Coordinates of N, CA and C in Angstrom, one line a residue:
G41 N 39.7 -6.5 4.2 CA 40.8 -7.9 5.9 C 40.0 -6.4 7.1
G42 N 39.7 -8.0 8.4 CA 40.1 -7.0 10.0 C 39.1 -6.5 10.5
V43 N 37.7 -6.7 9.5 CA 36.3 -7.1 10.3 C 35.8 -8.2 11.4
G44 N 36.7 -8.7 10.8 CA 35.7 -9.8 12.2 C 35.3 -10.9 11.6
K45 N 35.8 -11.3 10.6 CA 34.7 -12.5 9.5 C 34.8 -13.2 10.2
T46 N 36.6 -14.6 10.3 CA 36.9 -15.1 10.7 C 36.9 -15.0 12.3
T47 N 36.6 -14.1 13.0 CA 36.7 -14.4 15.0 C 34.3 -14.2 14.5
L48 N 33.7 -14.1 13.7 CA 32.7 -14.3 13.6 C 32.6 -15.9 13.5
A49 N 33.0 -16.3 13.0 CA 33.1 -17.8 12.4 C 33.6 -19.1 13.6
Q50 N 34.3 -18.6 13.8 CA 34.8 -18.6 14.6 C 33.6 -19.1 16.3
L51 N 32.9 -18.1 16.6 CA 32.0 -17.9 17.5 C 30.7 -19.0 17.2
V52 N 30.4 -18.6 16.0 CA 29.2 -19.6 15.7 C 30.1 -21.8 15.7
Y53 N 31.3 -21.5 15.1 CA 31.9 -23.3 15.1 C 32.0 -23.2 16.3
N54 N 32.3 -22.4 17.4 CA 32.7 -23.5 18.7 C 31.5 -23.3 19.9
D55 N 30.4 -22.5 18.6 CA 29.3 -22.8 20.0 C 28.2 -23.6 21.1
D56 N 28.4 -23.6 22.0 CA 27.5 -24.9 22.5 C 26.7 -25.9 22.1
K57 N 25.6 -24.4 21.7 CA 24.3 -24.7 21.0 C 24.3 -25.3 20.1
L58 N 25.6 -25.8 19.5 CA 26.1 -26.9 18.2 C 26.0 -28.2 18.7
I59 N 26.6 -27.9 20.1 CA 26.3 -29.4 20.0 C 25.8 -30.5 19.9
G60 N 26.3 -31.9 19.5 CA 24.9 -32.8 18.6 C 24.1 -32.6 17.7
S61 N 24.5 -31.6 16.8 CA 24.3 -30.8 16.1 C 24.7 -32.2 14.6
F62 N 26.4 -31.5 15.0 CA 26.9 -31.8 13.9 C 28.3 -33.6 14.0
D63 N 27.8 -34.6 13.1 CA 28.8 -35.2 13.9 C 30.3 -34.6 14.1
L64 N 30.5 -34.1 12.4 CA 32.4 -33.8 12.3 C 31.8 -32.0 12.6
K65 N 32.6 -31.3 13.2 CA 33.2 -30.4 12.1 C 34.5 -29.7 12.1
L66 N 34.9 -29.3 11.4 CA 36.3 -29.0 9.8 C 35.8 -27.4 9.9
W67 N 37.4 -27.3 10.6 CA 38.0 -25.7 9.7 C 38.8 -25.4 8.4
V68 N 39.3 -25.1 7.2 CA 40.7 -24.8 7.2 C 40.0 -23.1 6.2
Y69 N 42.1 -23.3 6.4 CA 41.8 -21.7 6.1 C 42.7 -22.3 4.3
V70 N 41.8 -21.0 3.4 CA 41.6 -21.4 2.8 C 43.0 -20.0 1.5
S71 N 42.9 -18.9 2.4 CA 43.8 -17.5 1.6 C 43.7 -17.8 0.0
D72 N 44.0 -16.9 -0.6 CA 44.5 -17.0 -2.3 C 44.8 -18.2 -2.7
D73 N 45.2 -19.2 -2.2 CA 45.4 -20.5 -2.6 C 44.5 -21.7 -2.9
F74 N 43.9 -21.2 -3.7 CA 42.7 -22.5 -3.5 C 43.0 -23.3 -4.3
N75 N 43.9 -24.5 -3.9 CA 43.8 -25.7 -4.7 C 42.9 -26.9 -4.3
V76 N 42.0 -27.1 -5.0 CA 40.8 -28.6 -4.5 C 41.5 -29.4 -4.2
K77 N 43.0 -29.7 -4.2 CA 43.8 -31.2 -3.8 C 44.2 -30.7 -2.5
R78 N 45.2 -29.8 -1.8 CA 45.3 -29.0 -0.6 C 43.5 -29.1 0.1
I79 N 43.2 -28.8 -0.2 CA 41.8 -28.8 0.3 C 41.1 -29.7 0.8
I80 N 41.0 -30.5 0.4 CA 40.3 -32.0 0.3 C 41.5 -32.4 1.6
K81 N 42.6 -32.7 1.2 CA 43.2 -32.9 2.2 C 44.0 -32.5 4.0
A82 N 43.5 -31.1 3.9 CA 43.2 -30.9 4.6 C 41.8 -30.4 5.8
I83 N 40.4 -30.6 5.0 CA 39.8 -31.6 5.2 C 39.3 -33.0 5.8
V84 N 40.4 -33.9 5.2 CA 40.6 -34.9 5.7 C 40.9 -35.2 6.8
E85 N 42.0 -33.6 6.9 CA 42.9 -33.5 8.1 C 42.6 -34.0 9.3
S86 N 41.6 -32.4 9.0 CA 40.9 -32.3 10.0 C 40.1 -33.0 11.1
A87 N 38.8 -34.4 10.3 CA 38.4 -35.4 10.4 C 38.9 -36.3 11.1
T88 N 40.0 -36.5 10.9 CA 41.0 -37.3 10.9 C 41.6 -37.7 12.3
R89 N 41.6 -36.3 12.3 CA 43.0 -35.2 13.4 C 43.8 -36.1 12.9
K90 N 44.8 -36.7 12.1 CA 45.5 -36.9 12.4 C 46.7 -36.3 10.2
R91 N 47.9 -36.7 9.8 CA 48.5 -36.1 9.2 C 48.1 -36.6 7.7
C92 N 47.5 -36.8 6.7 CA 46.9 -37.8 5.9 C 48.0 -37.2 4.4
K93 N 48.6 -38.4 4.5 CA 49.8 -39.1 3.6 C 50.3 -38.7 2.0
F94 N 48.4 -39.2 1.8 CA 48.5 -39.3 0.7 C 48.7 -37.9 -0.3
S95 N 49.0 -37.6 -1.4 CA 49.0 -37.0 -2.9 C 47.6 -37.0 -3.7
E96 N 47.6 -38.4 -4.1 CA 47.2 -38.5 -5.7 C 46.0 -38.3 -5.2
M97 N 44.8 -37.8 -5.8 CA 44.3 -36.8 -6.0 C 43.1 -38.5 -5.9
D98 N 43.5 -39.4 -6.7 CA 41.6 -40.7 -6.8 C 42.2 -40.9 -4.9
I99 N 42.7 -41.7 -4.4 CA 43.5 -41.7 -2.9 C 42.3 -40.4 -2.5
L100 N 42.6 -39.2 -2.7 CA 42.1 -38.3 -1.8 C 40.8 -38.3 -1.6
Q101 N 40.4 -38.4 -2.2 CA 38.8 -38.4 -3.0 C 38.3 -39.6 -1.9
S102 N 38.9 -40.7 -2.1 CA 38.8 -41.9 -1.6 C 38.7 -41.7 0.3
E103 N 39.3 -41.2 0.5 CA 39.4 -40.8 2.4 C 38.4 -39.5 2.1
L104 N 38.6 -39.0 1.5 CA 37.3 -38.0 1.8 C 35.8 -38.5 1.8
Q105 N 36.0 -38.8 0.8 CA 34.5 -39.9 1.4 C 33.5 -41.2 3.0
D106 N 35.2 -41.0 2.5 CA 35.1 -42.0 4.3 C 35.1 -41.4 5.0
S107 N 35.8 -41.3 5.5 CA 35.1 -39.4 6.0 C 34.0 -38.4 6.6
L108 N 33.3 -38.7 5.5 CA 32.2 -37.9 5.7 C 30.6 -38.6 5.0
C109 N 31.2 -39.7 5.6 CA 30.5 -41.1 4.8 C 29.1 -41.2 5.9
G110 N 27.6 -41.1 5.6 CA 26.9 -41.3 6.6 C 26.9 -40.0 7.5
K111 N 27.5 -39.3 7.8 CA 27.9 -37.6 8.7 C 27.4 -36.4 8.8
R112 N 26.7 -36.7 9.5 CA 26.6 -34.6 9.7 C 27.6 -33.2 9.7
F113 N 27.8 -32.8 9.1 CA 28.5 -31.8 9.6 C 28.9 -30.7 9.2
L114 N 29.4 -30.2 9.5 CA 29.9 -28.0 9.8 C 31.6 -28.0 9.4
L115 N 31.7 -27.3 7.7 CA 32.6 -27.2 7.4 C 32.9 -25.3 6.9
V116 N 33.8 -25.3 7.9 CA 34.0 -23.3 8.3 C 35.5 -23.6 6.8
L117 N 35.1 -22.5 5.6 CA 35.9 -23.0 4.7 C 36.8 -20.8 5.2
D118 N 37.9 -20.9 4.9 CA 37.9 -19.0 5.9 C 38.6 -18.8 5.5
D119 N 38.8 -17.4 4.1 CA 39.6 -16.6 4.3 C 39.6 -16.7 2.2
V120 N 38.4 -16.9 1.5 CA 37.8 -17.6 0.2 C 38.7 -17.1 -0.8
W121 N 39.3 -16.5 -1.5 CA 39.4 -15.7 -2.8 C 39.1 -15.7 -4.1
I122 N 39.0 -17.2 -4.1 CA 39.0 -17.5 -5.5 C 37.8 -17.5 -6.2
E123 N 36.9 -16.8 -7.5 CA 36.1 -16.6 -7.8 C 35.8 -17.6 -9.1
D124 N 36.4 -17.9 -9.4 CA 36.0 -19.4 -10.2 C 35.4 -20.4 -10.2
P125 N 34.2 -20.7 -10.7 CA 32.6 -21.3 -10.8 C 32.8 -22.6 -10.7
C126 N 34.3 -23.0 -11.5 CA 34.7 -24.1 -12.5 C 34.8 -25.6 -11.1
E127 N 36.1 -24.7 -10.0 CA 36.3 -24.8 -9.2 C 35.9 -25.1 -8.0
W128 N 35.1 -24.2 -7.3 CA 33.7 -24.4 -6.9 C 33.3 -25.1 -6.9
E129 N 33.0 -25.8 -8.3 CA 31.6 -26.8 -8.5 C 33.2 -28.1 -8.5
K130 N 33.8 -28.5 -8.6 CA 34.8 -29.3 -8.6 C 34.6 -29.8 -6.7
L131 N 34.6 -28.7 -6.2 CA 34.6 -28.5 -4.3 C 33.3 -29.2 -4.1
G132 N 32.7 -28.4 -4.3 CA 31.3 -28.6 -4.3 C 30.5 -30.5 -4.7
N133 N 31.2 -30.6 -5.5 CA 30.8 -32.3 -5.5 C 31.5 -33.4 -5.3
L134 N 32.1 -33.2 -4.5 CA 33.0 -33.9 -3.5 C 32.4 -33.5 -2.5
L135 N 32.4 -32.5 -1.3 CA 31.4 -32.5 -0.5 C 29.5 -33.1 -0.4
R136 N 29.6 -33.3 -0.9 CA 28.3 -34.3 -0.9 C 27.8 -35.3 -0.3
G137 N 29.1 -36.4 -0.1 CA 28.8 -37.2 0.5 C 28.1 -37.4 1.7
G138 N 28.3 -36.0 3.0 CA 27.3 -36.2 4.0 C 26.3 -36.3 4.2
L139 N 25.7 -36.5 5.1 CA 24.3 -36.1 5.9 C 23.3 -34.8 5.2
G140 N 21.8 -34.8 4.8 CA 21.4 -33.8 5.7 C 22.1 -33.5 6.0
G141 N 21.6 -31.9 6.0 CA 21.4 -30.7 7.1 C 23.0 -30.6 6.8
S142 N 24.1 -31.0 6.3 CA 25.1 -30.2 6.3 C 25.7 -29.3 6.5
K143 N 26.8 -27.5 6.4 CA 26.7 -27.0 6.3 C 28.2 -26.8 6.2
V144 N 27.9 -25.6 4.5 CA 29.3 -24.7 4.8 C 28.8 -23.7 5.7
I145 N 30.2 -23.0 5.5 CA 30.3 -21.6 6.3 C 31.6 -20.6 5.9
V146 N 31.5 -20.0 4.6 CA 32.7 -19.6 4.0 C 32.1 -18.4 4.0
T147 N 33.9 -17.5 4.5 CA 34.3 -16.0 5.2 C 35.1 -15.8 3.5
T148 N 34.8 -15.0 3.7 CA 35.3 -14.4 2.2 C 35.1 -12.7 2.0
R149 N 36.7 -11.8 1.4 CA 35.8 -9.9 1.3 C 35.3 -10.5 0.1
S150 N 34.7 -11.0 -1.0 CA 35.0 -10.9 -1.9 C 33.2 -11.1 -2.5
N151 N 32.6 -10.0 -2.7 CA 30.7 -9.7 -2.3 C 30.8 -11.2 -4.4
K152 N 31.8 -11.8 -4.9 CA 31.9 -12.6 -6.1 C 31.4 -13.8 -5.8
V153 N 32.0 -13.8 -4.5 CA 32.7 -15.6 -3.7 C 31.6 -15.7 -3.3
A154 N 30.6 -14.7 -2.8 CA 29.5 -14.9 -2.0 C 28.3 -14.9 -2.7
S155 N 28.7 -14.5 -3.7 CA 27.2 -14.5 -4.0 C 26.8 -15.3 -4.9
M156 N 28.4 -16.7 -5.4 CA 28.3 -16.9 -6.2 C 27.9 -18.8 -5.7
V157 N 28.8 -18.1 -4.0 CA 28.4 -19.7 -3.5 C 27.2 -20.3 -2.3
G158 N 26.9 -18.7 -2.5 CA 25.6 -18.9 -1.1 C 24.5 -19.6 -1.3
T159 N 23.7 -20.6 -0.8 CA 22.6 -20.5 -1.3 C 21.4 -20.0 -0.2
I160 N 22.4 -19.3 1.1 CA 21.4 -17.9 1.4 C 22.2 -16.7 1.2
S161 N 21.7 -15.1 1.8 CA 22.1 -14.3 2.0 C 23.0 -14.3 2.8
P162 N 23.4 -14.2 1.8 CA 25.4 -13.8 2.0 C 25.5 -12.5 3.7
Y163 N 25.6 -12.9 5.1 CA 26.0 -12.1 6.3 C 26.5 -10.8 6.0
H164 N 26.4 -8.9 5.9 CA 27.7 -8.3 5.3 C 27.6 -8.3 7.1
L165 N 29.4 -8.0 7.3 CA 29.9 -7.0 8.2 C 30.5 -5.9 8.3
T166 N 29.3 -5.2 8.5 CA 30.2 -3.6 8.7 C 31.1 -3.3 9.9
G167 N 31.3 -2.0 9.7 CA 33.0 -1.7 11.0 C 31.4 -1.5 12.6
L168 N 32.8 -1.5 13.6 CA 32.3 -0.9 14.7 C 30.9 0.3 14.8
P169 N 30.3 0.9 15.5 CA 29.2 2.1 15.9 C 30.9 2.9 16.4
E170 N 30.9 4.0 16.8 CA 31.7 4.3 17.1 C 32.3 4.6 19.1
D171 N 31.1 4.6 19.5 CA 31.6 4.3 20.5 C 32.4 3.0 21.1
A172 N 31.9 2.2 20.1 CA 32.4 0.9 20.5 C 34.5 0.5 20.2
C173 N 34.3 1.8 19.3 CA 35.7 2.4 18.6 C 36.2 3.2 19.5
W174 N 36.4 3.6 19.9 CA 37.3 4.6 21.0 C 36.6 3.9 21.9
A175 N 36.2 2.6 22.5 CA 36.3 1.7 23.5 C 38.0 1.2 23.5
L176 N 38.7 0.4 22.2 CA 38.5 -0.5 21.3 C 40.3 0.9 21.3
F177 N 39.8 1.7 20.8 CA 41.6 2.5 20.1 C 41.8 3.1 21.6
K178 N 40.8 3.5 22.8 CA 41.1 4.1 23.9 C 41.6 3.0 25.2
D179 N 41.8 2.1 24.5 CA 42.0 1.1 25.9 C 44.0 0.3 25.5
R180 N 44.4 0.6 24.6 CA 45.4 1.0 24.0 C 46.2 1.4 23.7
A181 N 45.4 3.2 23.6 CA 46.4 3.7 23.3 C 46.4 4.6 24.2
L182 N 45.3 4.8 24.9 CA 45.6 5.2 26.6 C 44.6 4.8 27.9
P183 N 45.8 3.6 28.1 CA 45.4 3.1 29.6 C 45.9 3.3 30.4
L184 N 44.7 2.9 32.1 CA 44.5 2.9 33.1 C 44.7 4.5 33.8
G185 N 43.9 5.2 32.7 CA 42.9 6.8 32.7 C 44.5 7.5 32.0
D186 N 45.0 6.8 31.4 CA 45.6 8.7 30.8 C 45.1 9.2 29.9
N187 N 43.6 8.8 29.9 CA 42.3 9.4 28.6 C 41.9 11.1 29.5
E188 N 42.0 10.7 30.9 CA 42.2 11.6 31.2 C 43.4 12.6 31.9
K189 N 44.3 12.3 31.7 CA 45.7 13.1 32.6 C 45.9 13.4 30.5
Y190 N 45.6 12.8 29.5 CA 46.0 13.6 28.0 C 44.5 14.1 27.7
P191 N 43.7 14.8 27.7 CA 42.6 15.4 27.6 C 42.3 16.4 25.5
K192 N 43.6 16.7 25.4 CA 44.1 17.2 23.8 C 44.8 15.5 22.8
L193 N 45.6 14.9 23.4 CA 45.5 13.9 22.9 C 44.2 13.2 22.1
V194 N 42.8 13.0 22.8 CA 41.7 11.8 23.3 C 41.1 12.2 22.2
S195 N 40.8 14.3 22.3 CA 40.7 14.6 20.6 C 40.5 14.5 19.5
I196 N 42.4 14.2 19.3 CA 43.1 13.9 18.2 C 42.8 12.2 18.0
G197 N 42.8 11.7 18.9 CA 42.7 10.5 18.8 C 40.8 10.0 18.6
K198 N 40.4 10.8 19.1 CA 39.0 10.6 18.4 C 38.7 10.9 16.5
Q199 N 39.8 11.5 16.3 CA 39.5 12.4 14.9 C 40.5 10.6 14.0
I200 N 41.5 10.4 14.8 CA 42.1 9.2 14.3 C 40.6 8.7 13.8
L201 N 40.5 7.9 14.3 CA 39.7 6.2 14.5 C 38.3 7.1 13.8
K202 N 38.5 7.5 13.1 CA 36.8 7.9 12.4 C 37.8 7.3 11.2
K203 N 38.7 7.7 10.9 CA 39.7 7.1 9.2 C 40.1 5.0 9.5
C204 N 39.4 5.4 10.6 CA 39.5 3.4 10.4 C 38.4 2.7 9.9
G205 N 37.0 3.9 9.4 CA 36.9 2.8 9.3 C 35.4 1.9 10.2
G206 N 35.7 1.9 11.5 CA 35.4 0.3 12.2 C 35.7 0.0 12.3
V207 N 37.2 -0.8 11.6 CA 37.7 -2.2 11.1 C 38.4 -2.7 12.1
P208 N 37.9 -3.4 13.5 CA 38.6 -3.8 14.4 C 40.6 -4.3 14.5
L209 N 41.4 -4.1 12.8 CA 42.0 -4.6 13.0 C 43.4 -3.9 12.9
A210 N 42.5 -2.4 12.1 CA 42.8 -1.7 12.3 C 42.6 -0.1 13.5
L211 N 41.6 -0.5 14.2 CA 42.3 0.3 15.3 C 42.4 -0.3 17.0
T212 N 43.2 -1.2 16.6 CA 43.7 -2.4 17.7 C 45.3 -1.9 17.0
T213 N 45.7 -1.4 16.2 CA 46.7 -1.7 15.4 C 47.7 -0.3 15.7
L214 N 46.0 0.5 15.3 CA 47.0 2.1 15.4 C 47.2 2.9 17.3
G215 N 46.0 1.7 18.0 CA 45.8 2.3 19.3 C 47.1 1.9 20.0
S216 N 48.0 0.7 19.7 CA 49.3 -0.3 20.3 C 49.7 0.9 19.6
L217 N 50.2 1.5 18.2 CA 50.8 2.4 18.0 C 50.6 3.6 18.9
M218 N 50.3 4.0 18.8 CA 50.2 5.6 20.8 C 50.6 5.0 21.3
R219 N 50.2 4.3 22.2 CA 50.6 3.4 23.3 C 51.7 4.6 23.8
L220 N 52.5 5.0 23.3 CA 54.3 4.9 23.9 C 54.5 6.8 23.6
K221 N 53.6 6.5 22.9 CA 53.1 8.2 22.4 C 52.1 9.6 22.9
R222 N 53.3 10.2 23.6 CA 52.6 11.4 24.4 C 52.4 12.3 24.6
E223 N 53.8 12.4 22.9 CA 53.8 13.9 22.4 C 51.8 14.4 21.3
E224 N 52.0 15.7 21.9 CA 50.8 15.7 21.3 C 51.0 16.0 19.8
K225 N 52.4 16.4 19.6 CA 52.7 16.7 17.5 C 52.6 15.1 16.9
D226 N 53.3 14.8 18.0 CA 53.3 12.2 17.2 C 51.9 12.2 16.5
W227 N 50.7 12.5 17.8 CA 48.9 12.5 17.8 C 48.4 13.0 16.3
L228 N 48.9 14.4 16.5 CA 48.8 15.6 15.4 C 49.9 14.1 13.9
D229 N 50.1 13.6 14.2 CA 51.0 13.6 12.7 C 50.7 12.7 12.3
V230 N 50.2 11.7 13.5 CA 49.5 10.4 13.2 C 47.9 10.9 12.7
Q231 N 47.5 11.8 12.5 CA 46.1 12.0 12.1 C 46.1 12.2 10.7
K232 N 47.4 13.0 10.2 CA 47.7 14.0 8.9 C 48.5 13.1 7.8
S233 N 48.3 11.8 8.8 CA 49.4 11.3 7.8 C 48.6 10.4 6.4
E234 N 49.8 9.6 5.8 CA 48.2 9.3 4.5 C 47.3 8.4 5.1
L235 N 47.1 7.7 6.1 CA 45.9 7.0 6.0 C 44.6 8.0 6.4
C236 N 44.9 9.0 7.0 CA 43.8 10.0 6.7 C 43.4 11.1 5.1
Y237 N 44.1 10.0 4.7 CA 43.3 10.3 2.7 C 44.0 9.5 1.6
M238 N 43.2 7.9 2.7 CA 42.3 7.0 1.5 C 41.4 7.3 1.2
D239 N 41.4 6.7 -0.1 CA 40.2 6.8 -0.7 C 38.8 5.9 -0.6
E240 N 37.6 6.2 -0.2 CA 37.1 5.0 0.9 C 36.6 3.4 0.5
C241 N 37.4 3.3 -0.8 CA 37.2 2.1 -1.1 C 37.9 1.6 -0.6
Q242 N 39.1 2.4 -0.6 CA 40.1 1.6 -0.3 C 40.6 0.9 1.5
S243 N 40.9 -0.6 1.2 CA 41.3 -1.4 3.2 C 41.5 -0.8 3.8
Q244 N 40.6 -0.5 4.9 CA 41.6 0.7 6.2 C 43.1 -0.2 7.0
V245 N 43.2 -1.3 6.8 CA 43.8 -2.1 6.9 C 45.2 -2.0 7.2
L246 N 45.3 -2.2 5.6 CA 46.7 -2.0 5.2 C 47.7 -1.2 5.3
P247 N 47.2 0.5 4.8 CA 47.8 1.9 5.3 C 47.4 1.9 6.8
A248 N 46.5 1.1 8.6 CA 47.8 1.3 9.2 C 48.1 0.0 10.0
L249 N 48.3 -0.6 9.1 CA 50.1 -2.0 9.2 C 51.0 -0.9 8.8
R250 N 50.9 0.0 7.5 CA 52.1 0.3 6.9 C 52.3 1.2 7.7
L251 N 51.2 2.5 8.3 CA 52.0 3.2 9.2 C 52.5 2.9 10.1
S252 N 52.3 1.6 10.8 CA 52.4 1.2 12.2 C 54.2 0.4 12.0
Y253 N 54.4 -0.1 10.8 CA 55.4 -0.5 10.2 C 56.6 0.5 10.0
S254 N 56.0 1.8 10.0 CA 57.0 2.9 9.3 C 57.2 3.7 11.0
H255 N 56.9 3.2 11.8 CA 57.1 3.7 13.2 C 57.4 2.5 13.9
L256 N 58.5 1.5 13.5 CA 58.8 1.0 14.5 C 60.7 1.3 14.2
P257 N 61.4 0.4 14.3 CA 62.9 0.7 14.9 C 63.6 0.0 13.5
A258 N 64.3 0.5 13.7 CA 65.2 0.0 12.1 C 66.1 -1.2 12.9
Y259 N 65.6 -1.2 13.4 CA 66.5 -3.4 14.1 C 65.2 -4.0 13.9
L260 N 64.0 -3.7 13.7 CA 63.1 -4.9 13.3 C 62.2 -4.5 12.6
K261 N 62.7 -3.6 11.7 CA 62.0 -3.5 10.2 C 62.9 -4.3 9.4
R262 N 63.9 -4.7 10.2 CA 64.7 -5.7 9.1 C 64.0 -7.2 9.5
C263 N 63.6 -8.1 10.6 CA 62.7 -9.0 10.4 C 61.8 -8.8 10.1
F264 N 61.3 -7.6 8.4 CA 59.9 -8.2 8.2 C 60.0 -9.3 7.0
P265 N 62.0 -8.6 6.1 CA 62.2 -9.5 4.9 C 62.7 -10.5 5.1
Y266 N 62.8 -11.2 6.6 CA 63.7 -11.8 6.8 C 62.8 -12.9 6.9
C267 N 61.6 -12.9 7.9 CA 60.2 -13.6 7.7 C 59.5 -14.2 6.5
A268 N 59.3 -13.1 5.0 CA 58.7 -13.4 4.6 C 59.8 -13.8 3.6
L269 N 61.1 -15.2 3.8 CA 61.3 -16.0 3.7 C 61.4 -17.1 3.4
F270 N 60.2 -17.3 5.1 CA 59.8 -18.5 5.1 C 58.1 -18.8 4.6

C-alpha cells in the first residue's frame, strides 16, 4: 500500500472531463471487509446522499436497483482484498441495473483480484522516479534550504530513500521522522535500521511506519493501543 492507488482513482473520479458522462458517481471504501450487504448499503447511501436504515438483503437489493435503474454510473471500489470469485459474482449481478457505459474502478494490492474482476488489463502503479523521491523526502526532512546547510545529511538521506521503493507514503513518513533530527548519527541509525534490510518482496510501507512509531516518545506510543479499541 501507499503507492498512490487511491490518489489516482480520486483524480479520475474528480476529473472535470467526466462532467456529464455519468448520472451518478459513487465511492465505496471496501478494505478487507468484503461484505456484499454492507457494500450495497454503502452504494445506496452514496447514491441517495442519505443514510440507509434497511438491513434486510431483499430490501437493500430493491433500493440498489431503484438507485441505479436507468442511470449511467461510475463506481469506485477502493482497497479491495477479497479473492473469492463467488462473492464478486454476487456483487456483479446486482450492479447490472445501470445503463450501458457504466464503469466500475477497483483499486487493490492483489494481482489476483485485478485479474479476476478486470475486463481490461489492470493498470500497475510503479514507484516514483529517483528525482521525485528525493524531492518528496527532502521537502519534509530538510525544508527551507536545510539541504545546503547539511550536505552530509543529504548524502545519507539519498541512501535512506533508496530503501523506500519509490512508495510515497514510506517517503513522507521517513521524511517527517527526520525533520527534527540534525545529528549525523541519527540519520545513520535510520540508514542502518531494519528498513534497510527488508526482503525485496516485502512492503516498504509497514517497516517505514514501524520505524516512525519506534521513534515516538512513550506518551504518544500509548495513544496507539487506545485508538485500537475503537
